[in-house]
Coordinates of C-alpha atoms in Angstrom, one line a residue:
M72 CA 2.5 10.5 -5.8
L73 CA 3.0 8.5 -9.2
Q74 CA 3.7 11.2 -11.3
K75 CA 6.3 12.2 -8.9
V76 CA 7.9 9.2 -8.5
S77 CA 8.0 8.2 -12.4
G78 CA 10.0 11.5 -12.7
F79 CA 12.0 11.0 -10.2
I80 CA 13.4 7.6 -11.5
Q81 CA 13.9 9.4 -15.1
S82 CA 15.5 12.6 -13.8
H83 CA 17.9 10.1 -11.8
N84 CA 18.2 7.6 -14.4
L85 CA 17.3 4.8 -11.7
C86 CA 15.8 2.0 -14.2
Q87 CA 14.2 1.5 -17.5
P88 CA 10.9 0.8 -18.7
D89 CA 12.2 -2.3 -19.6
S90 CA 13.8 -3.1 -15.9
K91 CA 13.9 -5.9 -14.5
I92 CA 13.0 -5.2 -10.5
L93 CA 13.7 -7.0 -7.3
A94 CA 11.9 -5.7 -4.5
A95 CA 12.6 -5.8 -1.1
V96 CA 9.6 -6.2 0.5
S97 CA 9.2 -6.4 4.5
G98 CA 5.2 -6.3 4.9
G99 CA 5.3 -3.1 6.2
I100 CA 3.4 0.4 4.6
D101 CA 6.7 1.5 2.9
S102 CA 7.3 -1.8 1.1
M103 CA 3.5 -2.1 0.3
V104 CA 3.3 1.2 -1.5
L105 CA 6.5 0.3 -2.8
C106 CA 4.9 -3.0 -4.6
E107 CA 1.8 -0.7 -5.2
V108 CA 3.8 1.8 -7.2
L109 CA 5.8 -0.5 -9.3
H110 CA 2.4 -2.6 -10.4
Q111 CA 0.7 1.1 -11.7
L112 CA 3.9 2.1 -13.3
K113 CA 4.2 -1.5 -14.9
Y114 CA 7.4 -2.4 -14.4
T115 CA 8.4 -6.1 -14.3
F116 CA 9.5 -7.0 -10.6
A117 CA 9.7 -9.6 -8.2
I118 CA 9.2 -9.4 -4.3
A119 CA 12.3 -10.6 -1.7
H120 CA 11.8 -11.2 1.7
C121 CA 13.4 -11.5 5.2
N122 CA 12.8 -13.4 8.0
F123 CA 15.7 -11.9 10.3
G124 CA 14.3 -14.8 13.5
L125 CA 13.9 -12.1 15.8
R126 CA 10.3 -11.3 16.1
A127 CA 9.3 -15.1 16.1
E128 CA 6.0 -15.7 15.4
E129 CA 5.6 -12.2 14.3
A130 CA 8.2 -12.7 11.7
E131 CA 6.4 -15.4 10.8
A132 CA 3.5 -14.0 10.3
D133 CA 4.8 -11.2 7.9
Q134 CA 6.7 -13.7 5.8
V135 CA 3.1 -15.9 5.4
F136 CA 1.8 -11.8 4.4
V137 CA 4.1 -11.3 1.9
K138 CA 4.0 -14.2 -0.1
K139 CA 0.0 -13.5 -0.2
L140 CA 1.3 -10.2 -1.8
A141 CA 3.3 -11.5 -4.7
K142 CA 0.1 -14.0 -5.4
K143 CA -1.7 -10.7 -5.6
Y144 CA 0.3 -9.5 -8.0
N145 CA 1.2 -12.4 -9.8
V146 CA 4.7 -11.9 -9.3
P147 CA 7.8 -14.3 -8.3
F148 CA 8.7 -14.7 -4.6
F149 CA 12.0 -15.1 -2.8
S150 CA 12.5 -15.3 0.8
E151 CA 15.4 -15.7 3.1
N152 CA 15.6 -17.0 6.8
F153 CA 18.7 -15.4 8.6
N154 CA 20.1 -16.3 12.2
T155 CA 20.9 -12.9 12.7
S156 CA 21.8 -12.9 16.2
A157 CA 24.9 -15.2 15.6
F158 CA 26.4 -13.1 12.8
A159 CA 26.1 -9.8 15.2
E160 CA 27.6 -11.8 18.0
Q161 CA 30.1 -12.9 15.9
E162 CA 30.8 -10.0 14.1
K163 CA 30.3 -7.8 17.5
V164 CA 28.2 -5.4 15.6
S165 CA 24.4 -4.2 16.2
T166 CA 21.8 -6.4 15.4
Q167 CA 20.8 -3.6 12.6
M168 CA 24.2 -3.8 11.0
A169 CA 23.8 -7.6 11.1
A170 CA 20.4 -7.2 9.5
R171 CA 21.9 -5.0 6.5
T172 CA 24.8 -6.9 5.9
L173 CA 22.9 -10.2 5.4
R174 CA 20.0 -9.0 3.4
Y175 CA 22.0 -7.0 0.9
Q176 CA 24.1 -9.5 0.6
W177 CA 21.0 -11.9 -0.2
F178 CA 19.6 -9.5 -2.2
E179 CA 22.5 -9.1 -4.7
Q180 CA 22.8 -13.2 -4.5
V181 CA 19.5 -13.4 -5.9
R182 CA 19.4 -10.3 -8.1
Q183 CA 22.5 -12.1 -10.2
Q184 CA 21.1 -15.9 -9.8
E185 CA 17.7 -14.9 -11.2
G186 CA 18.3 -12.3 -13.8
Y187 CA 17.4 -8.8 -12.4
D188 CA 18.4 -5.5 -13.2
Y189 CA 18.2 -4.0 -9.8
V190 CA 17.4 -4.3 -6.1
A191 CA 14.2 -1.6 -5.1
T192 CA 14.1 -0.5 -1.7
A193 CA 11.2 1.9 0.1
H194 CA 13.2 4.5 1.3
H195 CA 11.6 8.0 1.5
S196 CA 12.4 11.2 2.1
N197 CA 12.2 11.1 5.9
D198 CA 14.6 8.5 6.1
T199 CA 17.1 10.6 4.3
T200 CA 16.7 13.2 7.3
E201 CA 16.8 10.7 10.0
T202 CA 19.8 8.9 8.1
I203 CA 22.1 12.2 8.2
L204 CA 21.1 12.9 11.6
L205 CA 22.0 9.3 12.9
H206 CA 25.3 9.7 11.3
L207 CA 26.1 13.1 12.4
T208 CA 25.6 12.0 15.8
K209 CA 27.5 8.9 15.7
G210 CA 30.5 10.9 13.8
T211 CA 30.9 10.3 9.8
G212 CA 32.6 11.6 6.9
I213 CA 31.6 13.6 3.7
A214 CA 29.3 10.2 2.6
G215 CA 27.6 10.3 5.9
L216 CA 26.1 13.8 5.3
H217 CA 24.6 12.9 1.6
G218 CA 22.1 10.7 3.2
I219 CA 20.5 8.4 1.3
P220 CA 21.5 7.9 -2.4
P221 CA 18.8 7.3 -5.0
K222 CA 21.1 4.9 -6.8
N223 CA 24.2 2.8 -5.4
G224 CA 25.1 0.3 -7.7
H225 CA 21.9 -2.0 -8.2
I226 CA 20.2 -0.6 -5.5
I227 CA 17.7 1.8 -6.3
R228 CA 15.2 4.1 -3.8
P229 CA 12.2 5.0 -6.3
L230 CA 9.9 6.4 -3.0
L231 CA 13.2 8.4 -2.1
S232 CA 11.3 12.1 -3.7
V233 CA 8.2 11.1 -1.5
T234 CA 7.0 11.9 2.5
K235 CA 5.7 9.6 4.3
D236 CA 2.7 12.0 4.4
E237 CA 2.8 11.4 0.4
I238 CA 2.7 7.7 1.6
Y239 CA -0.1 7.3 3.9
D240 CA -2.2 9.2 1.5
L241 CA -1.6 6.5 -1.3
V242 CA -2.5 3.5 1.0
T243 CA -5.4 5.3 2.0
S244 CA -6.6 6.1 -1.4
Q245 CA -5.7 2.3 -2.5
Q246 CA -6.7 0.9 0.7
L247 CA -4.2 -1.2 1.2
V248 CA -3.0 -3.3 3.8
W249 CA 0.0 -3.5 6.0
R250 CA 2.1 -5.3 8.5
E251 CA 2.9 -3.2 11.5
D252 CA 6.5 -3.9 13.0
S253 CA 5.8 -4.0 16.7
S254 CA 9.8 -2.7 16.8
N255 CA 9.0 0.5 15.0
E256 CA 7.6 2.0 18.2
T257 CA 10.0 1.2 20.5
T258 CA 12.8 3.9 21.0
K259 CA 15.2 1.4 22.1
Y260 CA 16.6 1.2 18.5
Q261 CA 18.9 4.7 17.7
R262 CA 16.9 5.5 14.3
N263 CA 14.0 5.5 16.1
K264 CA 14.8 7.5 19.1
I265 CA 15.7 10.0 16.4
R266 CA 12.4 9.3 14.7
H267 CA 10.1 9.8 17.6
E268 CA 12.2 12.1 20.0
V269 CA 14.5 14.3 18.2
I270 CA 12.8 15.2 15.0
P271 CA 9.6 15.9 16.2
V272 CA 11.4 19.1 17.8
L273 CA 13.6 20.1 14.8
K274 CA 10.2 20.5 13.3
E275 CA 9.2 22.9 15.8
I276 CA 12.3 25.0 14.2
N277 CA 12.2 24.1 10.7
P278 CA 8.5 22.8 9.9
S279 CA 10.3 21.8 6.2
L280 CA 12.8 19.9 8.0
E281 CA 12.6 17.2 5.4
E282 CA 13.1 19.2 2.1
T283 CA 15.5 21.3 3.9
M284 CA 17.9 17.9 4.4
Q285 CA 16.6 16.4 1.0
Q286 CA 18.3 19.6 -0.6
T287 CA 21.3 19.9 1.9
A288 CA 22.2 16.5 0.9
E289 CA 22.3 17.0 -2.5
R290 CA 24.7 20.0 -1.9
V291 CA 27.2 17.7 -0.1
S292 CA 26.1 15.1 -2.9
H293 CA 27.7 17.6 -5.9
A294 CA 30.3 18.3 -2.9
E295 CA 31.4 14.3 -3.1
A296 CA 31.2 13.7 -6.7
I297 CA 34.4 16.4 -6.7
V298 CA 36.1 14.0 -3.7
K299 CA 35.1 11.2 -5.6
S300 CA 37.0 12.0 -8.7
Y301 CA 40.5 12.1 -6.6
I302 CA 39.2 8.4 -5.0
E303 CA 38.9 7.0 -7.9
Q304 CA 41.8 8.3 -9.9
L305 CA 43.8 6.8 -6.7
R306 CA 41.6 3.4 -7.3
G307 CA 42.8 2.9 -10.9
Q308 CA 46.4 3.0 -9.5
S309 CA 46.5 1.0 -6.4
L310 CA 43.5 -1.2 -6.1
K311 CA 43.9 -4.8 -8.3
E312 CA 40.8 -7.1 -8.3
G313 CA 41.0 -11.1 -8.9
D314 CA 38.8 -13.9 -8.0
N315 CA 37.7 -13.8 -4.1
V316 CA 40.6 -11.5 -3.3
A317 CA 41.7 -7.8 -3.7
F318 CA 44.9 -6.3 -3.7
L319 CA 45.6 -2.5 -2.6
L320 CA 49.0 -1.5 -3.3
L321 CA 50.3 0.9 -1.1
T322 CA 53.4 2.6 -3.2
P323 CA 50.9 4.5 -5.1
L324 CA 49.3 6.2 -1.6
Q325 CA 52.4 7.2 0.0
N326 CA 51.8 10.8 -0.8
A327 CA 47.7 10.8 -0.9
T328 CA 46.3 13.8 1.1
G329 CA 43.9 12.7 3.8
L330 CA 45.4 8.9 4.0
P331 CA 43.0 7.7 6.6
V332 CA 39.8 9.4 4.4
V333 CA 41.6 8.0 1.5
L334 CA 41.5 4.6 2.8
H335 CA 38.6 4.7 4.2
E336 CA 36.7 5.8 0.9
L337 CA 38.9 2.9 -1.0
L338 CA 37.6 0.2 1.6
R339 CA 34.1 0.9 1.5
P340 CA 33.0 -1.2 -0.8
Y341 CA 34.4 -3.9 1.8
N342 CA 32.4 -2.2 4.3
F343 CA 35.4 -1.7 6.7
S344 CA 34.8 1.0 9.5
Y345 CA 36.6 4.1 10.0
S346 CA 38.0 3.1 13.4
V347 CA 39.0 0.1 12.0
V348 CA 40.6 2.1 9.0
L349 CA 42.8 4.7 11.7
E350 CA 43.8 1.2 13.3
L351 CA 45.3 0.3 9.9
V352 CA 47.1 3.6 9.2
Q353 CA 48.8 3.2 12.7
A354 CA 49.8 -0.3 11.5
L355 CA 51.2 0.3 8.0
D356 CA 54.8 0.5 9.2
G357 CA 54.5 -2.6 11.5
Q358 CA 55.2 -6.2 11.0
P359 CA 53.4 -7.9 7.9
G360 CA 50.7 -9.9 9.1
K361 CA 48.6 -8.2 10.8
Q362 CA 44.4 -8.7 10.6
F363 CA 41.8 -6.1 10.3
H364 CA 38.0 -7.3 10.0
S365 CA 34.8 -6.1 8.7
P366 CA 31.6 -7.8 9.1
T367 CA 31.8 -9.0 5.3
H368 CA 35.5 -9.4 4.4
T369 CA 39.3 -9.8 6.4
L370 CA 42.2 -7.9 5.3
V371 CA 45.7 -8.5 6.0
K372 CA 48.4 -6.0 6.0
D373 CA 51.1 -7.6 3.4
R374 CA 54.7 -5.8 3.1
D375 CA 53.4 -3.2 0.4
Q376 CA 50.0 -4.1 -0.2
L377 CA 46.9 -5.2 1.6
V378 CA 45.0 -8.2 0.7
I379 CA 41.5 -8.5 0.9
T380 CA 39.3 -11.4 1.2
P381 CA 35.1 -12.0 1.8
K382 CA 34.2 -13.9 4.9
D383 CA 31.5 -17.0 3.9
L384 CA 28.2 -15.3 5.3
S385 CA 26.2 -18.8 4.1
S386 CA 26.1 -20.0 7.1
F387 CA 24.2 -17.5 8.6
G388 CA 21.5 -17.9 6.0
S389 CA 20.1 -21.1 4.4
I390 CA 21.4 -23.5 1.4
L391 CA 19.3 -24.9 -1.0
L392 CA 18.5 -28.0 -2.4
Q393 CA 17.1 -28.1 -5.9
Q394 CA 15.3 -31.2 -7.0
G395 CA 17.4 -33.6 -8.8
D396 CA 20.5 -32.6 -6.8
T397 CA 22.2 -35.7 -5.6
T398 CA 25.0 -34.2 -3.0
V399 CA 25.1 -30.7 -1.4
E400 CA 27.7 -29.4 1.2
A401 CA 26.2 -27.4 4.2
G402 CA 29.0 -26.3 6.7
N403 CA 30.5 -29.6 7.7
Y404 CA 28.3 -32.0 6.7
L405 CA 27.5 -33.6 3.3
F406 CA 23.9 -34.5 2.4
T407 CA 23.1 -37.0 0.0
L408 CA 19.7 -37.5 -1.9
R409 CA 17.8 -40.4 -3.3
Y410 CA 14.9 -40.6 -5.7
V411 CA 13.4 -43.7 -5.5
D412 CA 10.1 -45.3 -6.1
A413 CA 7.7 -46.1 -3.7
D414 CA 6.8 -49.1 -4.2
Q415 CA 11.1 -49.9 -4.9
Y416 CA 12.2 -48.5 -0.9
K417 CA 12.3 -49.9 2.2
L418 CA 12.2 -47.6 4.7
R419 CA 15.7 -47.3 6.8
T420 CA 14.2 -45.6 10.2
K421 CA 17.4 -44.1 11.9
P422 CA 18.0 -40.2 12.9
H423 CA 20.7 -39.5 10.0
I424 CA 18.2 -40.6 7.2
A425 CA 14.8 -38.6 6.2
A426 CA 12.2 -40.6 4.4
L427 CA 10.1 -37.8 2.6
D428 CA 6.9 -38.0 0.6
A429 CA 8.3 -36.4 -2.7
G430 CA 4.2 -35.3 -3.2
Q431 CA 4.2 -33.6 -0.3
L432 CA 7.7 -31.3 -1.1
N433 CA 8.1 -27.6 -2.9
F434 CA 11.8 -27.5 -4.5
P435 CA 13.9 -26.1 -3.9
L436 CA 14.0 -26.9 -0.2
K437 CA 16.2 -24.7 2.1
L438 CA 18.7 -25.8 4.7
R439 CA 19.3 -23.5 7.8
T440 CA 19.9 -23.7 11.1
W441 CA 16.6 -23.2 13.6
Q442 CA 15.3 -19.9 15.2
E443 CA 13.2 -18.7 17.8
G444 CA 9.5 -19.3 16.6
D445 CA 10.2 -22.3 14.8
W446 CA 8.0 -25.4 14.7
F447 CA 7.3 -28.5 13.4
V448 CA 4.3 -31.9 13.9
P449 CA 7.5 -34.2 15.3
L450 CA 6.8 -38.0 13.8
G451 CA 3.7 -40.0 15.2
M452 CA 2.0 -36.9 16.8
N453 CA -1.0 -34.6 15.1
G454 CA -0.3 -31.4 17.1
K455 CA 2.8 -28.6 16.2
K456 CA 5.8 -28.1 18.8
K457 CA 8.0 -25.6 19.1
I458 CA 11.9 -26.7 18.1
S459 CA 13.2 -25.0 21.1
D460 CA 11.3 -26.9 23.3
F461 CA 12.1 -30.5 21.6
L462 CA 15.7 -29.9 21.8
I463 CA 14.9 -29.3 25.3
D464 CA 13.0 -32.4 26.1
K465 CA 15.5 -34.6 23.6
K466 CA 18.2 -32.9 25.9
V467 CA 20.4 -31.4 23.3
P468 CA 23.5 -29.8 24.7
A469 CA 23.3 -26.5 24.7
N470 CA 26.6 -25.8 23.1
L471 CA 25.0 -27.8 20.1
K472 CA 21.4 -26.4 20.0
G473 CA 22.5 -23.5 17.9
Q474 CA 24.2 -25.8 15.5
T475 CA 21.0 -27.8 15.0
L476 CA 19.8 -27.5 11.4
V477 CA 16.3 -28.0 9.6
L478 CA 15.1 -28.8 6.1
V479 CA 12.7 -26.6 5.1
S480 CA 9.9 -27.0 2.1
D481 CA 7.9 -24.0 1.6
Q482 CA 7.2 -22.6 4.7
S483 CA 6.9 -25.7 6.7
I484 CA 9.9 -27.8 8.6
A485 CA 10.1 -31.0 7.1
W486 CA 12.8 -32.6 9.0
V487 CA 14.7 -31.5 12.5
V488 CA 18.1 -33.0 10.8
G489 CA 19.4 -35.9 12.8
Q490 CA 16.5 -35.9 15.3
R491 CA 13.0 -36.4 13.6
L492 CA 11.0 -36.1 10.7
D493 CA 8.0 -34.0 10.7
N494 CA 4.7 -36.3 10.5
R495 CA 3.5 -34.3 7.7
F496 CA 6.0 -35.6 4.8
K497 CA 6.4 -39.0 6.1
V498 CA 6.0 -41.6 3.6
T499 CA 2.8 -43.3 3.7
D500 CA 0.6 -46.1 1.4
K501 CA -0.2 -43.1 -0.7
T502 CA 2.9 -42.1 -1.5
Q503 CA 4.3 -42.4 -5.3
Q504 CA 8.0 -41.2 -4.8
V505 CA 10.4 -41.2 -1.6
V506 CA 13.1 -38.6 -1.5
E507 CA 15.6 -40.1 0.9
I508 CA 17.8 -37.8 2.5
T509 CA 21.0 -39.2 4.8
V510 CA 23.7 -36.6 6.3
Q511 CA 26.8 -37.3 7.8
R512 CA 30.0 -35.4 8.7
K513 CA 32.0 -34.5 5.4
P514 CA 36.1 -36.2 6.3
E515 CA 38.4 -33.9 7.9

């Protein structure tokens, strides 16, 4: 299998031997094999893990497991917690689409900030089959029929040539351990329904279904390249990008063949669905000012152009507090940090002030909204308490609960912001340095 993957990487020019790779690792069997393959092929890589806040304690255990995996391979570890449900509700998209949007946005952010060349995901040939069938079922254009591309910008899929059976073979031979996501077995999700109920029937007709689908995807990719050439020509004539804004000029598109398809392809990097593009086409002759939305961008129809701006997704992830920071903005709040020697510090006990033992903190700290399954040890107690129960006991109004922030050191909550400090991080007579953090609302 290693030879097969190595050959696939070379033939599709996915990366170079000296490339730095950020591996997306959930802890499941596929991503565990991805790590082992990158390790055995001697690539320089790091591990990035997402906690989507959807499976409470199970997700927390996944995060701990993947962090230990990074120690095993002696590679850097990056993690992020997302308020996926809130994002899905706001954007009126499925939980799966919300998770996909948030994780790829974060992967790219980490890749750029930490200096990695590519983000590697653990998609394999069975995923290609599932993706094509799912797209066909829900309706798709030519791009939806090529399945999962081996390379898409900075995203690479080194395992795309191997089957699930080959992945199991490697796990067995290397005696790898993985975490099983319980949601993979339920048919509540569309992809799982296709995996468990549709594909077995199709394989009765064609036992080589995965191989056939892969060949079909490659043929479609060649046809797509012809269309792409036409689209890129129009893109060069019509798209002008600036800082945090893009302008799509409408004049060069007036005589375009198949305008809805053309617009959909031009707007694909901004994640606009085909149904939204059809609404946009209907509105092109109307009054300027009408807005259209994707999960990541807002589009405004101007007189002779479309104006596209990105949405701020940071409130659904976390904000980092680096050691040495003195002020950090988080939404409507301003956090001020002071670093004081313990013998010079006078303790201030107010809800909006946290006095933390610097020796117990692991920077960078994270600020994020609390999630189901989060727990801490309230100041003055020895036992842990779920944040949800704590907020109920504090009689925090329901519409304010979702806005409650927590300060996280490594995987431990150090402060329920504005509410209670964690007992493990309090200042004691052994404390040498105090980090005092004050929160206040930003002036209007």
